[in-house]
Coordinates of C-alpha atoms in Angstrom, one line a residue:
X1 CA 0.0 0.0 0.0
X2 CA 1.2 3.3 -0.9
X3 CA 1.8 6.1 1.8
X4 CA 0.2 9.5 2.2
X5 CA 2.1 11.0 -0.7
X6 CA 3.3 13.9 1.9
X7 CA 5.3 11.1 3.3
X8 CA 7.2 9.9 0.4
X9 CA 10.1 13.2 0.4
X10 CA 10.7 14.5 3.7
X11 CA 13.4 17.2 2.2
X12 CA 14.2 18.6 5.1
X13 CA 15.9 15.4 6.4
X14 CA 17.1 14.6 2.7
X15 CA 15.1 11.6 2.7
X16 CA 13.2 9.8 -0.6
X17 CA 10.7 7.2 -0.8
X18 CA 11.7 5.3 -3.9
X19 CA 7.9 4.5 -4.4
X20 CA 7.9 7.9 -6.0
X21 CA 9.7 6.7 -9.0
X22 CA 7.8 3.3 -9.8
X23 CA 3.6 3.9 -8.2
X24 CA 1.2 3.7 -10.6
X25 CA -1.1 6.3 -8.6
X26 CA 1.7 8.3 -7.7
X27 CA 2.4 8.9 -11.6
X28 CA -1.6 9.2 -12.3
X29 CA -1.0 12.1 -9.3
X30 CA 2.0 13.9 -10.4
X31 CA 0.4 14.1 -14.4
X32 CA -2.6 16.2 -12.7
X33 CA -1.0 18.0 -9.7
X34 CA 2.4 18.3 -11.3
X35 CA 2.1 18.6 -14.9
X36 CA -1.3 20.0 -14.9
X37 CA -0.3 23.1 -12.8
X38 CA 3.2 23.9 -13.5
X39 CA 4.5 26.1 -16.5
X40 CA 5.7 23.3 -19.1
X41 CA 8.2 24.6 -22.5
X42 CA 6.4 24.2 -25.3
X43 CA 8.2 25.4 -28.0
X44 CA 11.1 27.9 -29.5
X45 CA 9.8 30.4 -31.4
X46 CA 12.4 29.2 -34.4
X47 CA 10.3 26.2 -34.2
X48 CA 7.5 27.8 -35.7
X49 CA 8.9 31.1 -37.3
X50 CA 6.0 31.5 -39.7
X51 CA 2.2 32.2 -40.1
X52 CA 0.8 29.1 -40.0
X53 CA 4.0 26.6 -38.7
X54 CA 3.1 24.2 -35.7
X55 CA 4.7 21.6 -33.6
X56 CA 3.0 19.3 -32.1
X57 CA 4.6 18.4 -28.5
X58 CA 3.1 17.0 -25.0
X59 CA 2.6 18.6 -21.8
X60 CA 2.7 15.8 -19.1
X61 CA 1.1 13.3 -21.7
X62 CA -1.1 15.1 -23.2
X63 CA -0.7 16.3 -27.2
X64 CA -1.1 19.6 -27.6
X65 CA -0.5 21.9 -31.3
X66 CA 1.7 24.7 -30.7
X67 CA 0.7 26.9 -33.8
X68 CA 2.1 30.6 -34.9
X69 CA -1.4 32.8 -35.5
X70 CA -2.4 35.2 -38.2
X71 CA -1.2 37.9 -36.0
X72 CA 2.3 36.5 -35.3
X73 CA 1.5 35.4 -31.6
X74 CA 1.7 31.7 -30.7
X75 CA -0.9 29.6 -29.1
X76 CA -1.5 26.4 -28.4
X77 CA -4.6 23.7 -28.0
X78 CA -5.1 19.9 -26.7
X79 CA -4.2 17.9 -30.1
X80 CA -7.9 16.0 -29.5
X81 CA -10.8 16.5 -31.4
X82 CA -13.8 17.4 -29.8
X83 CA -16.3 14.4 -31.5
X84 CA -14.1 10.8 -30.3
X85 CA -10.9 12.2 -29.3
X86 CA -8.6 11.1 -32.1
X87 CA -5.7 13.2 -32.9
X88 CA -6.8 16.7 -34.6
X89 CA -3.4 16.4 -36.9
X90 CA -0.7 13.7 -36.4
X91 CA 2.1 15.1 -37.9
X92 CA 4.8 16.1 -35.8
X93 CA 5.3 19.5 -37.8
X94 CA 4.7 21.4 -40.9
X95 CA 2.6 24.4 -42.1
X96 CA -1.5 24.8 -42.5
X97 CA -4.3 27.2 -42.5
X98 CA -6.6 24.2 -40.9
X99 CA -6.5 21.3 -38.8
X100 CA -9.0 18.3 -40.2
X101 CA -9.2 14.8 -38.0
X102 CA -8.4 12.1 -40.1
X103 CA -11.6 9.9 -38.4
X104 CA -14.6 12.1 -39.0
X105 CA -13.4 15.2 -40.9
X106 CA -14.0 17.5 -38.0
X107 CA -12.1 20.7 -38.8
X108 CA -10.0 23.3 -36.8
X109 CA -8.6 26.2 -37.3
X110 CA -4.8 27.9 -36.1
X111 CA -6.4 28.8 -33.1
X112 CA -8.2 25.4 -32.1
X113 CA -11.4 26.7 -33.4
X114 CA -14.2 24.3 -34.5
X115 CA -15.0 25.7 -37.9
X116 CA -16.5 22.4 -40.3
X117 CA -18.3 19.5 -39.7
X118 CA -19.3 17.2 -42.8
X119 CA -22.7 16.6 -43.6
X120 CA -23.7 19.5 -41.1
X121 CA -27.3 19.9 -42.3
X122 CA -28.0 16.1 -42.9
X123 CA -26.2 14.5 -39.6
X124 CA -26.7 17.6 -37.0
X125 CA -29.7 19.2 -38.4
X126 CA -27.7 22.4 -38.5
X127 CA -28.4 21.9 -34.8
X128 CA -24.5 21.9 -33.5
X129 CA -22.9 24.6 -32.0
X130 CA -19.4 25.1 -33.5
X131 CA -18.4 27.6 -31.0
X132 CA -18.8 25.0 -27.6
X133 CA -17.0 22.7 -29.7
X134 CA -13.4 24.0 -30.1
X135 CA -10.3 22.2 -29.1
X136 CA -9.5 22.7 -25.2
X137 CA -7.4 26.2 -25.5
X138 CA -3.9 26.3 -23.2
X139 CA -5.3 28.7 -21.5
X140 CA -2.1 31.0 -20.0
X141 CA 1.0 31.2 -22.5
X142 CA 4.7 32.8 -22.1
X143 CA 7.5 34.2 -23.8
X144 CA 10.7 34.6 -22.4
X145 CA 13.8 35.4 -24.8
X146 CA 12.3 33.4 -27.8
X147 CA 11.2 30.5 -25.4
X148 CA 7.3 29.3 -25.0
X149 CA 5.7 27.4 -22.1
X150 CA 2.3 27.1 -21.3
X151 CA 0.2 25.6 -18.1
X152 CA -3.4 24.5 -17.9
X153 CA -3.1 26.1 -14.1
X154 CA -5.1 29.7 -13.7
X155 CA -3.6 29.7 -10.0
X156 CA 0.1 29.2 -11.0
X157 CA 2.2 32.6 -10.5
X158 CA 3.1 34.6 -13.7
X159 CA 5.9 33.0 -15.8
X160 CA 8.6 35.1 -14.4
X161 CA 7.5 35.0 -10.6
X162 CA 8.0 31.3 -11.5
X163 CA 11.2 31.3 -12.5
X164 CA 12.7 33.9 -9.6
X165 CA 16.2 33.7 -9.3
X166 CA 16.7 31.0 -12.0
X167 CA 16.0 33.9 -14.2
X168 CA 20.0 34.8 -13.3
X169 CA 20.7 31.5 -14.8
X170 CA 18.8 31.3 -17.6
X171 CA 19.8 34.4 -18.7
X172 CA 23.5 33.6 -18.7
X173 CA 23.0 31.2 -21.3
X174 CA 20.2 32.4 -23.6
X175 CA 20.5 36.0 -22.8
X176 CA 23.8 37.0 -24.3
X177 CA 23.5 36.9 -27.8
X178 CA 21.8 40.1 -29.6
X179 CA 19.8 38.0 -31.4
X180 CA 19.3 35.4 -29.0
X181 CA 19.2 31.7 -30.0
X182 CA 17.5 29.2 -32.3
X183 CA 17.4 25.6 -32.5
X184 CA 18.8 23.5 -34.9
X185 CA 16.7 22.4 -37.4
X186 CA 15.5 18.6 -36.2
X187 CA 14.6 16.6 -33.0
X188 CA 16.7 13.9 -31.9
X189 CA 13.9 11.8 -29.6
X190 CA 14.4 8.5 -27.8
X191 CA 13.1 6.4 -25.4
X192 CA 14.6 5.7 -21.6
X193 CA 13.3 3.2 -18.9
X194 CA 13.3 4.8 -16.2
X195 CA 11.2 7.7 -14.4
X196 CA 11.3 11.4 -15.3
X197 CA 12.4 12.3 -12.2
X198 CA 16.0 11.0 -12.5
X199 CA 16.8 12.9 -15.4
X200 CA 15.7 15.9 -14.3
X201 CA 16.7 16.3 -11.0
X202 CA 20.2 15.4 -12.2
X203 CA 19.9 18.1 -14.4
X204 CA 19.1 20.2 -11.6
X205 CA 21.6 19.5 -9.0
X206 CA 23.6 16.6 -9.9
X207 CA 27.6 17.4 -10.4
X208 CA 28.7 14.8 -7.9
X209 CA 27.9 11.9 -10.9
X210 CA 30.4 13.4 -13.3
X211 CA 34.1 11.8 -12.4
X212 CA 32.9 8.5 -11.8
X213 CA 30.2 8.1 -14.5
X214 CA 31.9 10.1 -17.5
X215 CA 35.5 9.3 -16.5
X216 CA 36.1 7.8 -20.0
X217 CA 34.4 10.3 -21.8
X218 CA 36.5 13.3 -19.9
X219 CA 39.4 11.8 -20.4
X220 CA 38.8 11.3 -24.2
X221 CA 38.1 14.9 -24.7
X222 CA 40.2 16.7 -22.2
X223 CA 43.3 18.8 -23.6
X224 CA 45.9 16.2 -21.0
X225 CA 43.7 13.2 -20.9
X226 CA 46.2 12.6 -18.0
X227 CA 44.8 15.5 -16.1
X228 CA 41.3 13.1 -15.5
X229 CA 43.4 9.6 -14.9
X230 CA 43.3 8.1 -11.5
X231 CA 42.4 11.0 -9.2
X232 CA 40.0 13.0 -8.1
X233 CA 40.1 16.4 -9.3
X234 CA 36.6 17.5 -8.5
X235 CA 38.1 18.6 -4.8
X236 CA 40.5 21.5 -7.0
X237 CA 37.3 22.7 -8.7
X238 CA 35.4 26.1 -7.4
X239 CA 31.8 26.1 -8.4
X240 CA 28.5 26.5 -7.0
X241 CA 25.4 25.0 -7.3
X242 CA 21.5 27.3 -7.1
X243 CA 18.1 25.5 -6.1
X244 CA 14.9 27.2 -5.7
X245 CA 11.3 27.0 -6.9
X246 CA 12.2 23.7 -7.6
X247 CA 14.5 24.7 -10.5
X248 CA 18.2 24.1 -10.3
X249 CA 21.8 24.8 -12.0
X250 CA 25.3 23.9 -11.1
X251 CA 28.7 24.5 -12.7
X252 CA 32.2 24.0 -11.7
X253 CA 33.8 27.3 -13.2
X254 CA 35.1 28.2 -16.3
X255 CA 38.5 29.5 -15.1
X256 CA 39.5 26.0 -13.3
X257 CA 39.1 23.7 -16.3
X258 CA 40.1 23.0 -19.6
X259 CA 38.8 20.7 -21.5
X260 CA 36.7 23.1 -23.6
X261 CA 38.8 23.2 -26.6
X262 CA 38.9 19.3 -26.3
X263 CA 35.0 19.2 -26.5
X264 CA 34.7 22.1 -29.7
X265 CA 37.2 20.4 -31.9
X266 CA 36.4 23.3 -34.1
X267 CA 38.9 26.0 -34.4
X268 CA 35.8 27.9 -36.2
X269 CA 34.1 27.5 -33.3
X270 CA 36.7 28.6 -30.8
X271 CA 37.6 31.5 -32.6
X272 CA 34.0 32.7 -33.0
X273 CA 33.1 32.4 -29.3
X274 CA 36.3 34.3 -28.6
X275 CA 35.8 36.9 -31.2
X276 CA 32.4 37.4 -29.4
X277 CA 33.3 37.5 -26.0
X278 CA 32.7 41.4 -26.4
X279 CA 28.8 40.6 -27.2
X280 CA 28.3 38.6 -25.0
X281 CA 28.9 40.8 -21.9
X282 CA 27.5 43.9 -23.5
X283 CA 24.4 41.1 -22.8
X284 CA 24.6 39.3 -19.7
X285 CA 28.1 40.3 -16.9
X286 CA 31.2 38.7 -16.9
X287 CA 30.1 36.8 -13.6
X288 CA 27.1 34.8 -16.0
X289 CA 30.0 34.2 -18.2
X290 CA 32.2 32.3 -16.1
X291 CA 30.5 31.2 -13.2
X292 CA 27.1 30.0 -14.8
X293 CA 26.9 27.3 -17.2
X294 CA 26.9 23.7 -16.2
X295 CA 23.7 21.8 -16.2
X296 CA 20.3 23.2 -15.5
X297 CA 16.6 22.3 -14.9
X298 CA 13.7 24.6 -14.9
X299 CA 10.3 22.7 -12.6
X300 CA 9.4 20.3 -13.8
X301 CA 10.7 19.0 -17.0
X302 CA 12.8 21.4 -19.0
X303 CA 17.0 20.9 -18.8
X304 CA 19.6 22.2 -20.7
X305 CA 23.5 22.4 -20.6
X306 CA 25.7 25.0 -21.6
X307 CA 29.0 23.2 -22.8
X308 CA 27.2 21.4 -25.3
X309 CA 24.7 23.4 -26.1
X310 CA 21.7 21.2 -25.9
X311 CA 18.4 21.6 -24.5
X312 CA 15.7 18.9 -24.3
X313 CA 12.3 17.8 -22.2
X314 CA 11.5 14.5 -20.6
X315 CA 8.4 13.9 -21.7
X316 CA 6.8 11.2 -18.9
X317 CA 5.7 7.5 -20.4
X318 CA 4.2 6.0 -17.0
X319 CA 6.5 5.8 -13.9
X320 CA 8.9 3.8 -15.6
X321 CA 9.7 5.3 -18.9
X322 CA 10.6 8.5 -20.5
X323 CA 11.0 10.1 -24.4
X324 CA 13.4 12.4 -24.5
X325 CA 13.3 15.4 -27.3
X326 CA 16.8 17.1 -27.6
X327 CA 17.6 19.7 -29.5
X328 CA 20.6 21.7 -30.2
X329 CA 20.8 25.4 -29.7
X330 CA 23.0 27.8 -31.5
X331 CA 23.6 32.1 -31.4
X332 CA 20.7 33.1 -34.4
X333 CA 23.6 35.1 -35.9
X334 CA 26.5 33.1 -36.2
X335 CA 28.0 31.7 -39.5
X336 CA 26.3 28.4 -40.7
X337 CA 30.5 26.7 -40.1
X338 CA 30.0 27.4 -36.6
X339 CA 26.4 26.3 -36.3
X340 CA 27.5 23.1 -37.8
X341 CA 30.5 23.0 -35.3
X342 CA 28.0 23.1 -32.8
X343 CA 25.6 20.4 -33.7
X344 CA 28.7 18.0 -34.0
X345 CA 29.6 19.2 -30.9
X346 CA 26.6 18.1 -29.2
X347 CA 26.3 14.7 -31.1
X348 CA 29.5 13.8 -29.6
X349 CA 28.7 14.1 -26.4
X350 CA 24.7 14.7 -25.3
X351 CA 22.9 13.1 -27.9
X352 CA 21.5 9.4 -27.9
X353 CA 24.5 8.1 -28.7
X354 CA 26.8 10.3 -27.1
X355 CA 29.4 10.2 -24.7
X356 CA 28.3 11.2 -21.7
X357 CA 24.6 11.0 -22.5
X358 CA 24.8 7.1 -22.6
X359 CA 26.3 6.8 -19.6
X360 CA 23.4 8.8 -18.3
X361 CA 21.2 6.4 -19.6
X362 CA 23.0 3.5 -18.4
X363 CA 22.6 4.8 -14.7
X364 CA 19.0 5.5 -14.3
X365 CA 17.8 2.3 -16.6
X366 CA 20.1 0.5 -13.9
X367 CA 18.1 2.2 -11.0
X368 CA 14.8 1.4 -12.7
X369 CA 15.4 -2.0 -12.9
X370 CA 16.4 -2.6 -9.7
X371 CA 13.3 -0.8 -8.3
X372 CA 11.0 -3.2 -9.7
X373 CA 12.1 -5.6 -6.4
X374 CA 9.9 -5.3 -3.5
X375 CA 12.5 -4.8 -0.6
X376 CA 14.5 -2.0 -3.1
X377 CA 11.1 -0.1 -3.6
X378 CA 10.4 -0.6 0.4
X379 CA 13.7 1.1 1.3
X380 CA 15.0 5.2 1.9
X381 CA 17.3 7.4 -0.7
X382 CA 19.6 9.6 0.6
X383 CA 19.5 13.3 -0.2
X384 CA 21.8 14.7 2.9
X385 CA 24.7 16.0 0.9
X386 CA 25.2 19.5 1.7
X387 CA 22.4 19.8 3.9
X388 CA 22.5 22.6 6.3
X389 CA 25.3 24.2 4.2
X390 CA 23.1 26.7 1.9
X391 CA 23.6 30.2 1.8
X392 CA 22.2 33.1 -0.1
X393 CA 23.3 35.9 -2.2
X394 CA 27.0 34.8 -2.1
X395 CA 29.9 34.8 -4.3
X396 CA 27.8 37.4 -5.9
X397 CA 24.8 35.1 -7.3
X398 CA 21.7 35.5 -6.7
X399 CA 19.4 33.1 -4.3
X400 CA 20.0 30.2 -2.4
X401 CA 23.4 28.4 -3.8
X402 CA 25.5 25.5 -1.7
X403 CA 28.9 24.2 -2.7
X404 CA 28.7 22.3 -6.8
X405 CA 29.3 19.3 -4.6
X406 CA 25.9 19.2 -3.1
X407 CA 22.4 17.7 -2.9
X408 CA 20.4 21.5 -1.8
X409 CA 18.9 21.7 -5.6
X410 CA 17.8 18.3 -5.9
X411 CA 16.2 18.8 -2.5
X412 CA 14.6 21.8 -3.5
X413 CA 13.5 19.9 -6.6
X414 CA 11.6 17.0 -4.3
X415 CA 10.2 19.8 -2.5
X416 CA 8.2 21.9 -4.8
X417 CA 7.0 18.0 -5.9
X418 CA 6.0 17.5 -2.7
X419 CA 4.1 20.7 -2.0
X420 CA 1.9 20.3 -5.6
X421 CA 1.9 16.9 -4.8
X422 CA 0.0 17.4 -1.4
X423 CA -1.9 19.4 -3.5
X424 CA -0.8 22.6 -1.8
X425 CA -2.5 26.0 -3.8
X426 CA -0.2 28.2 -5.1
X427 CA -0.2 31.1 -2.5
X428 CA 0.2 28.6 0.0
X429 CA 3.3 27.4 -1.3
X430 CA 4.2 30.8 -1.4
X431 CA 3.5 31.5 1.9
X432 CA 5.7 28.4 3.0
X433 CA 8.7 29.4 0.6
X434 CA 8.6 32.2 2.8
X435 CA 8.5 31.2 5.8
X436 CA 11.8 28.4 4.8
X437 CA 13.5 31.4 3.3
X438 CA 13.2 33.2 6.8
X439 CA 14.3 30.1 8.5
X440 CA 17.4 29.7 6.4
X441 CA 18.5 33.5 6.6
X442 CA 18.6 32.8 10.3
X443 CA 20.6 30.0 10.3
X444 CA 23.1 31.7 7.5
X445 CA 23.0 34.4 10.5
X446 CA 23.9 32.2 12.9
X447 CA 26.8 30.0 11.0
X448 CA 28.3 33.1 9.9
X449 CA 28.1 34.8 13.5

């Protein structure tokens, strides 16, 4: 028998339930209290530059039509028709003026609306109402720098309140290009078994994997390969790691390691990102530059790292399976060499068969497996590293950040979880973020006195 879901993460303690990755009812949960009130990315606008362009993508598991309007703004509706729920349109993208379902003819236009139905006069009697029959709207949509993400929720905060400090982060990588970014034409997707969880709370907080899992890998593409072979050089490495609102990024920084080169192999590339440098920080400060990178996870389902520049969702299959959509993500202005440098770059390394990314893979399909035992599902995960050792508004970044060798984001992570979860509104979690911000100011006051 399951326990009171509010029993499963006790983050204070940094304990986990492992039920929360395998339950049945727990997944059935998280897709409405989760998925169903969080802001979820939907789509870059490069995706769907055009009158008329759509994508279609999931939020939670649901299919929804992300679609650019007459009027240049970007909606998006449930990919269901309104008549016996078959898919509205079932390709994955293109360009249209209407949306017809392939089992009755029912008809749509760019905004979801219900505008034919065969044999109207003889079938309905002229009798239907169009109007109430219009594919469910996404009802709040939000761009920030080029990116789209949408939420069924009317409670959820605005977009930006959201994000909060994770704006910082965000903004380090996205944020300095004039232009901004664009994605890479093409979406490399594959299937993992094992929960969505894992990957994105890794994402979020998890540096401490890196020297034992990729060891290989950094060794192939450091500049001394030597530099990574038998010892731990993690303890040399400044960095920090930020958690809050359930978000998180980490990164050891870009002054204490050099394998960068290693990972372009591109002169082209190299040279452009140095010629740019001066861009860059007319854009975002010097401190987003060097300190901010790493790997990154916005609540609940959106990651990206900045080394390889690759960006992708884990889109939830049940409690034991995940597709992954990646894409790669390039400056909007650079020259088509270095966009290509870029791509190649990110197939080496974070794509499905990359480097590091199948080592990823490896790890949490492992994990999966093992959970399907009773006495491993029946046992306690531990969170603890780096608990107690948060502080805020240090080292000149902004919000709560611990040491890159830490557990706080991933904590954070379990926590906004387990808030929705309990089904918690959204003022009330705002009124408890409070009240543990308060709490952790005083104990910064009190470790520092």
């Amino acid at each position: 028998m399951t326990p009171p879901v509010n029993e499963l993460v006790d983050a204070d303690r940094g304990y986990i339930n492992p039920l929360v990755f395998t339950d049945q009812g727990v997944y059935e949960q998280e897709l409405e209290q989760v998925f169903g009130r969080s802001w979820l990315f939907l789509a870059h606008g490069s995706q769907v530059p055009k009158r008329g362009d759509f994508i279609q993508t999931y939020m939670g598991e649901d299919p929804v039509l992300v679609v650019r309007q007459k009027d240049g703004s970007v909606k998006a509706f449930l990919n269901q028709c309104r008549h016996r729920g078959m898919r509205i349109c079932r390709s994955d993208q293109g360009t249209s003026r209407t949306f017809t379902c392939s089992y009755h003819g029912w008809a749509y236009d760019l905004e979801g609306n219900l505008v034919n139905v065969p044999q109207e006069e003889r079938a309905y009697r002229n009798e239907i109402d169009k109007s109430k029959w219009g594919a469910l709207k996404v009802p709040r949509i939000a761009e920030y720098k080029g990116f789209y993400f949408g939420t069924w929720s009317a409670d959820v905060p605005e977009f930006e309140d959201y994000l909060g400090d994770m704006a910082y982060y965000f903004d380090a990588v996205f944020g300095r290009w004039d232009n901004g970014v664009e994605l890479v034409e093409g979406t490399s997707k594959w299937v993992i078994d094992c929960n969505w969880k894992f990957a994105s709370e890794q994402f979020a907080s998890d540096m401490y994997h890196a020297e034992v899992s990729h060891a290989s890998a950094l060794i192939a593409l450091h500049e001394d390969p030597a530099f990574w072979a038998g010892t731990s050089h993690q303890t040399l490495m400044p960095g920090r790691q930020f958690g809050g609102n359930g978000h998180g990024s980490g990164s050891f920084w870009a002054d204490s390691i050099g394998f960068s080169e290693s990972m372009y192999n591109s002169p082209a590339l190299s040279e452009w990102v140095t010629a740019n440098a001066d861009e860059a920080l007319r854009n975002v400060s010097e401190q987003q530059l060097l300190k901010v990178a790493g790997h990154n996870t916005i609540f609940p389902n959106f990651s990206w790292l900045a080394g390889p520049a690759t960006m992708r969702v884990w889109h939830p299959r049940g409690p034991g399976q995940i597709e992954v959509w990646a894409w790669t993500y390039v400056p909007k202005d650079a020259p088509d060499e270095v966009k290509a440098a870029y791509r190649r770059m990110t197939q080496r390394t974070f794509s499905p068969a990359g480097s590091f990314e199948t080592d990823d893979g490896e790890n949490w399909t492992e994990i999966q497996q093992v959970l399907r035992g009773w006495k491993a599902r029946n046992n306690t995960f531990n969170a603890q590293m780096g608990l107690g050792h948060d502080e805020r508004d240090v080292h000149g970044l902004p919000g709560r950040t611990s040491d890159a060798l830490s557990e706080s984001a991933a904590r954070g992570f379990y926590q906004r979880w387990s808030d929705l979860m309990a089904g918690l509104s959204w003022s009330d979690i705002a009124e408890l973020d409070a009240a543990r911000q308060a709490k952790e100011a005083l104990h910064q006051e009190v470790q520092e006195a």
